[in-house]
Amino acid sequence: MKKRILRNSSVKNISRFVSLKTNSIHTVESDLEFDACFHFEFSTKILTFEAQPIGFEYHLDGKRRKYTPDFLVSYKDTYQPFYEIKPKRIAETEEFKATFSVKREQALSMGNDLKVLTEDDIQIYPLLDNLKIIHRYACDDRLNSLQHQILSLFRKYGELRIEQIAKYSSVHSSIYLPALYDLIARQLLKIDMHQPIDWQTPVWSS
């Protein structure tokens, strides 16, 4: 099968996700797929991911059908599943389950698993909000002098709250926060991504 090309339509919300992990732009056709990209981008277990990969054919009701998964994800342990992203209300229908089962059987015969993700797996808050924040400021430029200064603080103190970083860096938050979030995106510094980010958020060196 050829790679599927997504185009804007009246029923699909086409979005493009810029990924530093894959050095590419992923085109997706729903807000839920777009949100899934943030998890793939920053998961330490995932090596790379691809939206709208080359699909496969399967047989259902005596007919040959074409199918393109929403994502192909490659994990660092070599596990390489396809993912289909669907709202829970659809994924729980008997019609979807029956068709999905046939697709998964075909995927497994090819050496790939096929899994479904719903909003329960993706739209987890405040985790998703935090991933979007660090993605906004992530870049692949060399570390600047402020970022080296911030890292030196952690070599000295080990762990600091965001407000303490502001005190020691002596620059406005509009300058040091983007530098800090980029360091978190690079996984040079860490925070508890399952807690809201505020001035009291602890940050530590990875």
Coordinates of N, CA and C in Angstrom, one line a residue, residues 3-203:
K3 N 1.6 5.2 1.1 CA 1.4 6.0 2.3 C 0.2 6.9 2.0
R4 N -0.7 7.0 3.0 CA -1.9 7.8 2.9 C -1.6 9.3 3.1
I5 N -2.2 10.1 2.2 CA -2.0 11.6 2.3 C -3.3 12.2 2.8
L6 N -3.1 13.0 3.9 CA -4.3 13.6 4.5 C -4.5 15.0 3.9
R7 N -5.8 15.3 3.6 CA -6.1 16.6 3.1 C -7.3 17.2 3.9
N8 N -7.3 18.5 4.0 CA -8.4 19.2 4.7 C -9.7 18.8 4.2
S9 N -10.7 18.7 5.1 CA -12.1 18.4 4.6 C -13.0 19.0 5.6
S10 N -14.3 19.0 5.3 CA -15.3 19.6 6.2 C -15.5 18.7 7.5
V11 N -15.1 17.5 7.5 CA -15.3 16.6 8.6 C -14.1 16.2 9.4
K12 N -12.9 16.6 8.9 CA -11.7 16.3 9.6 C -10.9 17.6 10.0
N13 N -10.3 17.5 11.2 CA -9.6 18.6 11.7 C -8.1 18.3 11.5
I14 N -7.5 18.7 10.4 CA -6.2 18.4 10.0 C -5.2 19.3 10.8
S15 N -4.3 18.7 11.5 CA -3.3 19.5 12.3 C -1.9 18.9 12.0
R16 N -0.9 19.7 12.3 CA 0.5 19.3 12.0 C 1.3 19.5 13.3
F17 N 1.9 18.4 13.7 CA 2.7 18.4 15.0 C 4.2 18.4 14.6
V18 N 4.9 19.4 15.1 CA 6.3 19.6 14.9 C 7.1 18.8 15.9
S19 N 7.9 17.8 15.5 CA 8.6 16.9 16.4 C 10.1 17.1 16.2
L20 N 10.7 17.4 17.4 CA 12.2 17.4 17.4 C 12.7 15.9 17.5
K21 N 12.0 15.1 18.2 CA 12.4 13.7 18.3 C 12.6 13.0 17.0
T22 N 11.7 13.2 16.0 CA 11.7 12.6 14.7 C 12.3 13.5 13.6
N23 N 12.5 14.8 14.0 CA 13.0 15.8 13.0 C 12.1 15.8 11.8
S24 N 10.8 15.9 12.1 CA 9.8 15.9 11.0 C 8.5 16.6 11.5
I25 N 7.6 16.8 10.6 CA 6.2 17.3 10.9 C 5.2 16.2 10.7
H26 N 4.4 15.9 11.7 CA 3.4 14.8 11.5 C 2.0 15.4 11.3
T27 N 1.4 14.9 10.2 CA 0.1 15.4 9.9 C -1.0 14.4 10.5
V28 N -1.9 15.0 11.3 CA -2.9 14.1 11.9 C -4.3 14.7 11.6
E29 N -5.3 13.9 11.8 CA -6.7 14.3 11.4 C -7.7 14.5 12.6
S30 N -7.2 14.6 13.8 CA -8.1 14.9 14.9 C -7.4 15.5 16.0
D31 N -8.1 16.2 16.9 CA -7.4 16.8 18.1 C -6.9 15.7 19.0
L32 N -7.6 14.6 19.1 CA -7.1 13.5 19.9 C -5.8 12.9 19.4
E33 N -5.6 12.8 18.1 CA -4.4 12.3 17.5 C -3.3 13.3 17.8
F34 N -3.6 14.6 17.7 CA -2.6 15.7 17.9 C -2.1 15.6 19.4
D35 N -3.1 15.4 20.3 CA -2.7 15.3 21.7 C -1.8 14.1 22.0
A36 N -2.1 13.0 21.3 CA -1.3 11.8 21.4 C 0.2 12.0 21.1
C37 N 0.4 12.9 20.1 CA 1.8 13.2 19.7 C 2.7 13.7 20.9
F38 N 2.1 14.5 21.8 CA 2.8 15.0 22.9 C 3.4 13.9 23.8
H39 N 2.6 12.9 24.0 CA 3.0 11.7 24.8 C 4.1 11.0 24.1
F40 N 4.0 10.7 22.8 CA 5.0 10.0 22.0 C 6.3 10.8 22.0
E41 N 6.2 12.2 21.8 CA 7.3 13.0 21.7 C 8.2 13.0 23.0
F42 N 7.6 12.9 24.2 CA 8.4 13.1 25.4 C 8.5 11.8 26.2
S43 N 7.9 10.7 25.7 CA 8.1 9.4 26.4 C 9.6 9.0 26.3
T44 N 10.2 8.7 27.4 CA 11.6 8.2 27.4 C 11.7 6.8 26.9
K45 N 10.6 6.1 26.8 CA 10.6 4.7 26.3 C 10.5 4.6 24.8
I46 N 10.1 5.7 24.1 CA 9.8 5.7 22.7 C 11.0 6.3 21.9
L47 N 11.5 5.6 21.0 CA 12.6 6.0 20.1 C 12.1 6.9 19.0
T48 N 11.1 6.6 18.3 CA 10.5 7.4 17.2 C 9.1 7.0 17.0
F49 N 8.4 7.8 16.2 CA 7.0 7.5 15.9 C 6.7 8.2 14.5
E50 N 5.6 7.6 13.9 CA 5.3 8.1 12.6 C 3.7 8.1 12.5
A51 N 3.2 9.2 12.1 CA 1.8 9.4 11.8 C 1.4 8.9 10.4
Q52 N 0.3 8.3 10.3 CA -0.2 7.8 9.0 C 0.9 7.0 8.3
P53 N 1.4 5.9 8.9 CA 2.4 5.0 8.3 C 1.8 4.3 7.1
I54 N 2.6 3.6 6.4 CA 2.1 2.7 5.3 C 1.3 1.6 6.0
G55 N 0.1 1.5 5.5 CA -0.9 0.5 6.1 C -0.8 -0.9 5.5
F56 N -1.9 -1.6 5.7 CA -2.0 -3.0 5.2 C -3.4 -3.3 4.8
E57 N -3.6 -4.5 4.2 CA -4.9 -4.9 3.8 C -5.4 -6.0 4.7
Y58 N -6.7 -6.1 4.9 CA -7.2 -7.2 5.7 C -8.6 -7.6 5.1
H59 N -9.1 -8.8 5.5 CA -10.3 -9.3 4.9 C -11.4 -9.3 5.9
L60 N -12.6 -8.8 5.5 CA -13.7 -8.7 6.4 C -15.0 -8.9 5.6
D61 N -15.8 -9.8 6.0 CA -17.1 -10.1 5.3 C -16.9 -10.5 3.8
G62 N -15.8 -11.2 3.6 CA -15.5 -11.6 2.2 C -14.9 -10.6 1.3
K63 N -14.6 -9.4 1.9 CA -14.0 -8.4 1.1 C -12.6 -8.0 1.5
R64 N -11.8 -7.6 0.6 CA -10.5 -7.1 0.9 C -10.5 -5.6 1.2
R65 N -10.0 -5.2 2.3 CA -10.2 -3.8 2.7 C -8.8 -3.2 3.0
K66 N -8.6 -1.9 2.8 CA -7.4 -1.2 3.1 C -7.5 -0.5 4.5
Y67 N -6.4 -0.5 5.2 CA -6.4 0.2 6.5 C -5.0 0.9 6.7
T68 N -5.1 2.1 7.2 CA -4.0 2.9 7.6 C -4.1 3.2 9.1
P69 N -3.2 2.7 9.9 CA -3.2 3.0 11.3 C -2.9 4.5 11.5
D70 N -3.2 5.0 12.7 CA -3.0 6.4 12.9 C -1.5 6.6 13.2
F71 N -0.8 5.7 13.9 CA 0.6 5.8 14.2 C 1.3 4.5 14.2
L72 N 2.6 4.5 13.9 CA 3.5 3.4 14.1 C 4.5 3.9 15.1
V73 N 4.7 3.3 16.2 CA 5.6 3.7 17.3 C 6.7 2.7 17.5
S74 N 7.9 3.2 17.6 CA 9.0 2.3 17.8 C 9.6 2.6 19.2
Y75 N 9.5 1.6 20.1 CA 10.1 1.7 21.4 C 11.5 1.3 21.5
K76 N 12.2 1.7 22.5 CA 13.6 1.5 22.6 C 13.9 0.0 22.8
D77 N 12.9 -0.8 23.3 CA 13.1 -2.2 23.5 C 12.8 -3.0 22.3
T78 N 12.6 -2.3 21.2 CA 12.3 -2.9 19.8 C 10.8 -3.2 19.6
Y79 N 10.0 -3.1 20.6 CA 8.5 -3.3 20.5 C 8.0 -2.2 19.5
Q80 N 7.2 -2.6 18.5 CA 6.8 -1.7 17.4 C 5.3 -1.8 17.1
P81 N 4.5 -1.3 17.9 CA 3.0 -1.4 17.6 C 2.5 -0.3 16.7
F82 N 1.4 -0.7 16.1 CA 0.5 0.4 15.5 C -0.5 0.9 16.5
Y83 N -0.9 2.1 16.4 CA -1.9 2.7 17.3 C -3.1 3.2 16.5
E84 N -4.3 3.0 16.9 CA -5.4 3.6 16.4 C -6.0 4.5 17.5
I85 N -6.3 5.7 17.2 CA -6.7 6.7 18.1 C -8.2 6.9 17.9
K86 N -9.0 6.6 18.9 CA -10.5 6.7 18.8 C -11.1 7.3 20.0
P87 N -12.2 8.1 19.9 CA -13.0 8.5 21.1 C -13.5 7.2 21.8
K88 N -13.6 7.3 23.1 CA -14.1 6.1 23.8 C -15.4 5.6 23.4
R89 N -16.3 6.6 23.1 CA -17.7 6.2 22.7 C -17.7 5.4 21.4
I90 N -16.7 5.5 20.6 CA -16.6 4.7 19.4 C -15.9 3.4 19.7
A91 N -14.8 3.5 20.4 CA -14.0 2.3 20.7 C -14.7 1.3 21.5
E92 N -15.8 1.7 22.2 CA -16.5 0.7 23.0 C -17.7 0.1 22.3
T93 N -17.9 0.4 21.0 CA -19.1 -0.1 20.3 C -18.7 -1.5 19.8
E94 N -19.7 -2.4 19.7 CA -19.4 -3.8 19.2 C -18.9 -3.8 17.8
E95 N -19.4 -2.9 17.0 CA -19.0 -2.8 15.6 C -17.5 -2.5 15.5
F96 N -17.0 -1.5 16.2 CA -15.6 -1.2 16.2 C -14.8 -2.3 16.7
K97 N -15.2 -3.0 17.8 CA -14.4 -4.1 18.4 C -14.3 -5.2 17.4
A98 N -15.3 -5.5 16.7 CA -15.3 -6.6 15.8 C -14.3 -6.4 14.6
T99 N -14.4 -5.1 14.1 CA -13.5 -4.8 13.0 C -12.1 -4.7 13.5
F100 N -11.9 -4.1 14.6 CA -10.5 -3.9 15.2 C -9.9 -5.2 15.4
S101 N -10.6 -6.2 15.9 CA -10.1 -7.5 16.2 C -9.5 -8.1 14.9
V102 N -10.2 -8.0 13.8 CA -9.7 -8.5 12.5 C -8.4 -7.8 12.1
K103 N -8.4 -6.5 12.2 CA -7.2 -5.7 11.9 C -6.0 -6.1 12.7
R104 N -6.3 -6.3 14.0 CA -5.2 -6.6 14.9 C -4.6 -8.0 14.6
E105 N -5.5 -8.9 14.2 CA -5.0 -10.2 13.9 C -4.1 -10.1 12.6
Q106 N -4.4 -9.3 11.7 CA -3.6 -9.1 10.5 C -2.3 -8.4 10.9
A107 N -2.3 -7.4 11.7 CA -1.1 -6.7 12.1 C -0.2 -7.7 12.8
L108 N -0.7 -8.5 13.7 CA 0.1 -9.5 14.5 C 0.8 -10.5 13.5
S109 N 0.1 -10.8 12.5 CA 0.7 -11.8 11.5 C 1.8 -11.1 10.7
M110 N 1.9 -9.8 10.8 CA 3.0 -9.1 10.1 C 4.1 -8.7 11.1
G111 N 3.9 -9.1 12.3 CA 5.0 -8.8 13.3 C 4.8 -7.6 14.1
N112 N 3.6 -6.9 13.9 CA 3.3 -5.7 14.7 C 2.0 -5.9 15.5
D113 N 2.0 -5.3 16.7 CA 0.7 -5.3 17.5 C -0.1 -4.1 17.0
L114 N -1.4 -4.1 17.3 CA -2.2 -3.0 17.0 C -3.0 -2.7 18.3
K115 N -2.9 -1.5 18.7 CA -3.6 -1.1 20.0 C -4.4 0.1 19.8
V116 N -5.4 0.3 20.6 CA -6.3 1.5 20.5 C -6.1 2.4 21.7
L117 N -6.0 3.7 21.5 CA -5.9 4.6 22.6 C -7.1 5.6 22.5
T118 N -7.7 5.9 23.7 CA -8.8 6.8 23.7 C -8.4 8.0 24.6
E119 N -9.4 8.9 24.8 CA -9.1 10.1 25.6 C -8.7 9.7 27.0
D120 N -9.1 8.5 27.5 CA -8.7 8.1 28.8 C -7.2 7.9 28.9
D121 N -6.6 7.5 27.8 CA -5.2 7.3 27.8 C -4.4 8.5 27.4
I122 N -5.0 9.5 26.8 CA -4.3 10.6 26.2 C -4.6 11.9 26.9
Q123 N -5.8 12.2 27.2 CA -6.1 13.5 27.7 C -6.1 13.5 29.3
I124 N -4.9 13.2 29.8 CA -4.7 13.1 31.2 C -4.2 14.4 31.7
Y125 N -4.8 15.0 32.7 CA -4.4 16.4 33.2 C -4.0 16.3 34.6
P126 N -3.0 17.1 35.0 CA -2.3 18.2 34.2 C -1.2 17.7 33.3
L127 N -1.0 16.4 33.2 CA 0.1 15.9 32.4 C 0.1 16.4 31.0
L128 N -1.0 16.4 30.3 CA -1.0 16.8 28.9 C -0.7 18.3 28.8
D129 N -1.3 19.1 29.7 CA -1.0 20.6 29.7 C 0.5 20.8 29.9
N130 N 1.1 20.1 30.8 CA 2.6 20.2 31.0 C 3.4 19.8 29.8
L131 N 3.0 18.8 29.1 CA 3.7 18.4 27.9 C 3.6 19.4 26.8
K132 N 2.4 20.1 26.7 CA 2.3 21.1 25.8 C 3.1 22.4 26.1
I133 N 3.3 22.6 27.4 CA 4.1 23.8 27.8 C 5.6 23.5 27.4
I134 N 6.1 22.4 27.7 CA 7.5 22.2 27.4 C 7.7 22.0 25.9
H135 N 6.7 21.5 25.2 CA 6.8 21.4 23.7 C 6.9 22.8 23.1
R136 N 6.2 23.7 23.6 CA 6.2 25.1 23.1 C 7.5 25.7 23.1
Y137 N 8.3 25.4 24.1 CA 9.7 26.0 24.2 C 10.8 25.1 23.9
A138 N 10.5 23.9 23.5 CA 11.6 23.0 23.1 C 12.3 23.4 21.8
C139 N 13.6 23.3 21.8 CA 14.3 23.7 20.5 C 15.6 22.8 20.4
D140 N 16.2 22.8 19.3 CA 17.4 22.0 19.1 C 18.6 22.8 18.9
D141 N 18.6 24.0 19.3 CA 19.8 24.9 19.2 C 20.7 24.5 20.4
R142 N 21.9 25.0 20.3 CA 22.9 24.7 21.4 C 22.4 25.4 22.6
L143 N 22.8 24.9 23.8 CA 22.4 25.5 25.0 C 23.0 26.9 25.1
N144 N 22.3 27.9 25.6 CA 22.8 29.3 25.7 C 23.4 29.5 27.1
S145 N 24.0 30.6 27.3 CA 24.7 30.9 28.5 C 23.8 30.9 29.7
L146 N 22.5 31.3 29.6 CA 21.6 31.2 30.7 C 21.3 29.8 31.1
Q147 N 21.2 28.9 30.1 CA 20.9 27.5 30.4 C 22.1 26.9 31.1
H148 N 23.3 27.2 30.7 CA 24.5 26.7 31.4 C 24.5 27.2 32.8
Q149 N 24.1 28.4 33.0 CA 24.0 29.0 34.3 C 23.0 28.3 35.2
I150 N 21.8 28.0 34.6 CA 20.8 27.2 35.3 C 21.3 25.8 35.7
L151 N 21.9 25.2 34.8 CA 22.4 23.8 35.1 C 23.5 23.8 36.2
S152 N 24.3 24.9 36.2 CA 25.3 25.0 37.2 C 24.7 25.1 38.6
L153 N 23.5 25.8 38.7 CA 22.8 25.9 39.9 C 22.4 24.5 40.5
F154 N 22.0 23.6 39.6 CA 21.6 22.3 40.0 C 22.8 21.4 40.4
R155 N 23.9 21.7 39.8 CA 25.1 21.0 40.2 C 25.5 21.4 41.6
K156 N 25.1 22.6 42.0 CA 25.5 23.1 43.3 C 24.4 22.7 44.4
Y157 N 23.1 22.9 44.0 CA 22.1 22.7 45.0 C 21.3 21.4 44.8
G158 N 21.4 20.7 43.7 CA 20.7 19.5 43.5 C 19.2 19.6 43.1
E159 N 18.4 20.3 43.9 CA 17.0 20.5 43.6 C 16.6 21.9 44.0
L160 N 15.8 22.5 43.2 CA 15.3 23.9 43.4 C 13.9 24.0 43.0
R161 N 13.2 24.9 43.7 CA 11.8 25.3 43.2 C 12.0 26.3 42.1
I162 N 11.0 26.4 41.2 CA 11.0 27.4 40.1 C 11.3 28.8 40.6
E163 N 10.7 29.2 41.7 CA 10.9 30.5 42.2 C 12.3 30.8 42.7
Q164 N 13.0 29.7 43.2 CA 14.4 29.8 43.6 C 15.3 30.0 42.4
I165 N 14.9 29.3 41.3 CA 15.7 29.5 40.1 C 15.7 30.9 39.6
A166 N 14.5 31.5 39.7 CA 14.3 33.0 39.4 C 15.2 33.8 40.2
K167 N 15.3 33.5 41.5 CA 16.1 34.3 42.4 C 17.6 34.3 42.1
Y168 N 18.1 33.0 41.8 CA 19.5 32.9 41.5 C 19.9 33.3 40.1
S169 N 19.0 33.2 39.2 CA 19.3 33.6 37.8 C 19.3 35.1 37.5
S170 N 18.5 35.8 38.4 CA 18.5 37.3 38.3 C 18.0 37.8 37.0
V171 N 17.2 37.1 36.3 CA 16.6 37.6 35.0 C 15.1 37.5 35.1
H172 N 14.4 38.2 34.2 CA 12.9 38.2 34.2 C 12.4 36.8 33.8
S173 N 11.2 36.5 34.4 CA 10.6 35.1 34.1 C 10.4 34.9 32.6
S174 N 10.1 36.0 31.9 CA 9.9 35.8 30.4 C 11.1 35.3 29.7
I175 N 12.3 35.4 30.4 CA 13.6 35.0 29.8 C 14.0 33.6 30.3
Y176 N 13.9 33.5 31.7 CA 14.4 32.2 32.2 C 13.5 31.1 32.1
L177 N 12.1 31.3 32.1 CA 11.2 30.2 32.0 C 11.3 29.4 30.7
P178 N 11.4 30.1 29.5 CA 11.6 29.4 28.3 C 12.9 28.6 28.3
A179 N 13.9 29.1 28.9 CA 15.2 28.4 29.0 C 15.1 27.2 29.9
L180 N 14.3 27.3 30.9 CA 14.1 26.2 31.9 C 13.3 25.1 31.2
Y181 N 12.2 25.5 30.6 CA 11.3 24.5 29.9 C 12.0 23.8 28.8
D182 N 12.9 24.4 28.1 CA 13.7 23.7 27.1 C 14.6 22.7 27.7
L183 N 15.2 23.0 28.9 CA 16.1 22.1 29.6 C 15.2 20.8 30.0
I184 N 14.0 21.1 30.4 CA 13.1 20.0 30.8 C 12.8 19.1 29.6
A185 N 12.5 19.8 28.4 CA 12.2 19.1 27.2 C 13.3 18.2 26.8
R186 N 14.6 18.7 27.0 CA 15.8 18.0 26.6 C 16.1 16.9 27.6
Q187 N 15.3 16.8 28.7 CA 15.4 15.8 29.8 C 16.8 16.0 30.5
L188 N 17.3 17.2 30.5 CA 18.4 17.6 31.3 C 18.0 17.9 32.7
L189 N 16.8 18.4 32.9 CA 16.2 18.7 34.2 C 14.8 18.0 34.2
K190 N 14.3 17.7 35.4 CA 13.1 17.0 35.5 C 12.1 17.7 36.5
I191 N 10.8 17.5 36.3 CA 9.8 17.9 37.2 C 8.8 16.7 37.3
D192 N 7.9 16.8 38.2 CA 6.8 15.8 38.3 C 5.7 16.2 37.3
M193 N 5.7 15.6 36.1 CA 4.8 16.0 35.0 C 3.3 15.8 35.4
H194 N 3.1 15.1 36.4 CA 1.7 14.8 36.8 C 1.1 15.8 37.8
Q195 N 1.9 16.8 38.1 CA 1.5 17.9 39.0 C 1.5 19.3 38.2
P196 N 0.5 20.2 38.6 CA 0.5 21.5 37.9 C 1.8 22.2 38.1
I197 N 2.3 22.9 37.0 CA 3.5 23.7 37.1 C 3.2 25.1 37.7
D198 N 3.9 25.4 38.8 CA 3.7 26.7 39.4 C 5.0 27.1 40.0
W199 N 5.1 28.2 40.8 CA 6.3 28.8 41.3 C 6.9 27.8 42.3
Q200 N 6.1 27.0 43.0 CA 6.6 26.1 44.0 C 7.0 24.7 43.4
T201 N 6.9 24.5 42.1 CA 7.3 23.2 41.5 C 8.7 22.9 41.7
P202 N 9.0 21.7 42.3 CA 10.4 21.3 42.5 C 11.0 20.9 41.1
V203 N 12.2 21.2 40.9 CA 13.0 20.8 39.7 C 14.3 20.2 40.1

